Amino acid sequence: MAETDRCDVVYVSVDNGDEEHTLTAPAGARLRDVLVRGGHSPHTRLTARANCGGRGLCGTCGVRIDAGPPPDHWHDTLADRWGYPRLSCQIRLREDVRVRLPEKVIWGRREEG
């Protein structure tokens, strides 16, 4: 792959608890959309149908970012600071990222540390 092509694509490593998969996405895509298209929905069975559609209102698309972009908006900053999952609908992919899909009923739990 040419260096100029590399800037147009980002790699998303997804840890779903059982396996790790790698997805490719165009730079600037929303993480939530990439996960859903790649068959790794950040939603639970219940919230897959009952969610805000990526507007950042319901909080059901939370993921853990193990490596990747730092928070860049108020909700993301607070979630990261207090140990809650970050909203995948609010994360624009500008660099490679490693994501864990947390176990949850509706929303993800707080992680200490």
PDB file of C-alpha atoms in Angstrom:
ATOM      1  CA  MET A   1       0.000   0.000   0.000  1.00  0.00           C
ATOM      2  CA  ALA A   2       1.367   3.410  -0.929  1.00  0.00           C
ATOM      3  CA  GLU A   3       1.965   5.880   1.890  1.00  0.00           C
ATOM      4  CA  THR A   4      -0.597   8.293   0.428  1.00  0.00           C
ATOM      5  CA  ASP A   5      -3.239   5.537   0.454  1.00  0.00           C
ATOM      6  CA  ARG A   6      -2.547   4.772   4.132  1.00  0.00           C
ATOM      7  CA  CYS A   7      -3.863   8.184   5.218  1.00  0.00           C
ATOM      8  CA  ASP A   8      -7.284   7.355   3.774  1.00  0.00           C
ATOM      9  CA  VAL A   9      -7.731   4.104   5.738  1.00  0.00           C
ATOM     10  CA  VAL A  10      -7.717   3.321   9.450  1.00  0.00           C
ATOM     11  CA  TYR A  11      -7.614  -0.074  11.127  1.00  0.00           C
ATOM     12  CA  VAL A  12     -10.019  -0.981  13.915  1.00  0.00           C
ATOM     13  CA  SER A  13      -9.032  -3.945  16.111  1.00  0.00           C
ATOM     14  CA  VAL A  14     -12.151  -5.271  17.828  1.00  0.00           C
ATOM     15  CA  ASP A  15     -11.994  -7.480  20.926  1.00  0.00           C
ATOM     16  CA  ASN A  16     -15.462  -8.944  21.442  1.00  0.00           C
ATOM     17  CA  GLY A  17     -14.439 -11.020  24.466  1.00  0.00           C
ATOM     18  CA  ASP A  18     -13.962 -14.237  22.502  1.00  0.00           C
ATOM     19  CA  GLU A  19     -11.864 -13.198  19.526  1.00  0.00           C
ATOM     20  CA  GLU A  20     -10.116 -10.217  18.030  1.00  0.00           C
ATOM     21  CA  HIS A  21     -10.974  -9.008  14.538  1.00  0.00           C
ATOM     22  CA  THR A  22      -9.541  -6.251  12.385  1.00  0.00           C
ATOM     23  CA  LEU A  23     -11.770  -3.988  10.325  1.00  0.00           C
ATOM     24  CA  THR A  24     -10.767  -1.302   7.861  1.00  0.00           C
ATOM     25  CA  ALA A  25     -12.576   1.993   7.555  1.00  0.00           C
ATOM     26  CA  PRO A  26     -12.256   5.248   5.685  1.00  0.00           C
ATOM     27  CA  ALA A  27     -10.601   7.986   7.718  1.00  0.00           C
ATOM     28  CA  GLY A  28     -13.266  10.213   9.264  1.00  0.00           C
ATOM     29  CA  ALA A  29     -15.896   7.473   9.620  1.00  0.00           C
ATOM     30  CA  ARG A  30     -17.761   7.156  12.915  1.00  0.00           C
ATOM     31  CA  LEU A  31     -16.659   4.178  14.980  1.00  0.00           C
ATOM     32  CA  ARG A  32     -20.255   3.062  15.663  1.00  0.00           C
ATOM     33  CA  ASP A  33     -21.051   2.818  11.958  1.00  0.00           C
ATOM     34  CA  VAL A  34     -17.864   0.860  11.235  1.00  0.00           C
ATOM     35  CA  LEU A  35     -18.587  -1.605  14.051  1.00  0.00           C
ATOM     36  CA  VAL A  36     -22.192  -2.165  12.949  1.00  0.00           C
ATOM     37  CA  ARG A  37     -21.225  -2.651   9.278  1.00  0.00           C
ATOM     38  CA  GLY A  38     -18.457  -5.049  10.356  1.00  0.00           C
ATOM     39  CA  GLY A  39     -20.868  -7.234  12.336  1.00  0.00           C
ATOM     40  CA  HIS A  40     -19.630  -6.087  15.772  1.00  0.00           C
ATOM     41  CA  SER A  41     -22.492  -3.995  17.067  1.00  0.00           C
ATOM     42  CA  PRO A  42     -21.703  -2.014  20.226  1.00  0.00           C
ATOM     43  CA  HIS A  43     -25.374  -2.414  21.192  1.00  0.00           C
ATOM     44  CA  THR A  44     -27.047  -5.182  23.171  1.00  0.00           C
ATOM     45  CA  ARG A  45     -29.944  -7.211  21.759  1.00  0.00           C
ATOM     46  CA  LEU A  46     -32.404  -4.779  23.327  1.00  0.00           C
ATOM     47  CA  THR A  47     -30.631  -1.589  22.294  1.00  0.00           C
ATOM     48  CA  ALA A  48     -29.832  -2.741  18.751  1.00  0.00           C
ATOM     49  CA  ARG A  49     -33.383  -1.658  17.871  1.00  0.00           C
ATOM     50  CA  ALA A  50     -34.002   0.957  20.550  1.00  0.00           C
ATOM     51  CA  ASN A  51     -31.190   3.498  20.282  1.00  0.00           C
ATOM     52  CA  CYS A  52     -30.772   7.083  19.154  1.00  0.00           C
ATOM     53  CA  GLY A  53     -29.226   6.191  15.792  1.00  0.00           C
ATOM     54  CA  GLY A  54     -25.822   7.662  16.543  1.00  0.00           C
ATOM     55  CA  ARG A  55     -26.798  11.110  17.837  1.00  0.00           C
ATOM     56  CA  GLY A  56     -25.055  10.715  21.214  1.00  0.00           C
ATOM     57  CA  LEU A  57     -28.280  10.827  23.221  1.00  0.00           C
ATOM     58  CA  CYS A  58     -28.893   7.310  24.555  1.00  0.00           C
ATOM     59  CA  GLY A  59     -25.442   6.120  25.655  1.00  0.00           C
ATOM     60  CA  THR A  60     -26.024   2.532  24.499  1.00  0.00           C
ATOM     61  CA  CYS A  61     -23.120   2.297  22.022  1.00  0.00           C
ATOM     62  CA  GLY A  62     -20.387   2.512  24.637  1.00  0.00           C
ATOM     63  CA  VAL A  63     -17.042   0.818  23.961  1.00  0.00           C
ATOM     64  CA  ARG A  64     -13.676   0.682  25.703  1.00  0.00           C
ATOM     65  CA  ILE A  65     -10.831   2.274  23.775  1.00  0.00           C
ATOM     66  CA  ASP A  66      -7.592   0.457  24.620  1.00  0.00           C
ATOM     67  CA  ALA A  67      -5.470   2.326  22.091  1.00  0.00           C
ATOM     68  CA  GLY A  68      -6.499   5.170  19.865  1.00  0.00           C
ATOM     69  CA  PRO A  69      -7.709   8.743  19.862  1.00  0.00           C
ATOM     70  CA  PRO A  70      -7.988  10.707  23.087  1.00  0.00           C
ATOM     71  CA  PRO A  71     -11.401  12.126  24.015  1.00  0.00           C
ATOM     72  CA  ASP A  72     -12.288  15.265  22.051  1.00  0.00           C
ATOM     73  CA  HIS A  73     -15.732  16.335  23.294  1.00  0.00           C
ATOM     74  CA  TRP A  74     -17.344  16.844  26.692  1.00  0.00           C
ATOM     75  CA  HIS A  75     -19.185  13.518  26.997  1.00  0.00           C
ATOM     76  CA  ASP A  76     -16.209  11.496  25.827  1.00  0.00           C
ATOM     77  CA  THR A  77     -13.902  13.345  28.221  1.00  0.00           C
ATOM     78  CA  LEU A  78     -16.175  12.700  31.214  1.00  0.00           C
ATOM     79  CA  ALA A  79     -16.681   9.017  30.332  1.00  0.00           C
ATOM     80  CA  ASP A  80     -12.940   8.512  29.995  1.00  0.00           C
ATOM     81  CA  ARG A  81     -12.198  10.414  33.208  1.00  0.00           C
ATOM     82  CA  TRP A  82     -14.705   8.463  35.321  1.00  0.00           C
ATOM     83  CA  GLY A  83     -14.116   5.031  33.777  1.00  0.00           C
ATOM     84  CA  TYR A  84     -17.292   4.641  31.747  1.00  0.00           C
ATOM     85  CA  PRO A  85     -17.401   3.367  28.157  1.00  0.00           C
ATOM     86  CA  ARG A  86     -16.932   5.984  25.470  1.00  0.00           C
ATOM     87  CA  LEU A  87     -19.731   6.509  22.948  1.00  0.00           C
ATOM     88  CA  SER A  88     -18.693   4.948  19.657  1.00  0.00           C
ATOM     89  CA  CYS A  89     -21.134   7.200  17.774  1.00  0.00           C
ATOM     90  CA  GLN A  90     -19.117  10.230  18.859  1.00  0.00           C
ATOM     91  CA  ILE A  91     -15.675   8.937  17.862  1.00  0.00           C
ATOM     92  CA  ARG A  92     -14.403   9.933  14.417  1.00  0.00           C
ATOM     93  CA  LEU A  93     -11.684   7.598  13.173  1.00  0.00           C
ATOM     94  CA  ARG A  94      -8.575   9.552  12.279  1.00  0.00           C
ATOM     95  CA  GLU A  95      -6.045   6.952  13.455  1.00  0.00           C
ATOM     96  CA  ASP A  96      -5.912   3.223  14.148  1.00  0.00           C
ATOM     97  CA  VAL A  97      -7.847   2.139  17.231  1.00  0.00           C
ATOM     98  CA  ARG A  98      -8.162  -0.914  19.489  1.00  0.00           C
ATOM     99  CA  VAL A  99     -11.685  -1.395  20.863  1.00  0.00           C
ATOM    100  CA  ARG A 100     -13.169  -3.719  23.491  1.00  0.00           C
ATOM    101  CA  LEU A 101     -16.901  -4.369  23.440  1.00  0.00           C
ATOM    102  CA  PRO A 102     -17.891  -4.435  27.118  1.00  0.00           C
ATOM    103  CA  GLU A 103     -20.472  -6.779  28.599  1.00  0.00           C
ATOM    104  CA  LYS A 104     -23.585  -4.791  29.359  1.00  0.00           C
ATOM    105  CA  VAL A 105     -27.306  -5.066  29.814  1.00  0.00           C
ATOM    106  CA  ILE A 106     -28.027  -1.624  28.382  1.00  0.00           C
ATOM    107  CA  TRP A 107     -25.131   0.653  29.351  1.00  0.00           C
ATOM    108  CA  GLY A 108     -21.587  -0.247  30.234  1.00  0.00           C
ATOM    109  CA  ARG A 109     -20.357  -0.266  33.806  1.00  0.00           C
ATOM    110  CA  ARG A 110     -17.717   1.902  35.318  1.00  0.00           C
ATOM    111  CA  GLU A 111     -14.186   0.483  35.259  1.00  0.00           C
ATOM    112  CA  GLU A 112     -11.925   1.367  38.163  1.00  0.00           C
ATOM    113  CA  GLY A 113      -8.363   2.405  37.538  1.00  0.00           C
TER     114      GLY A 113
END
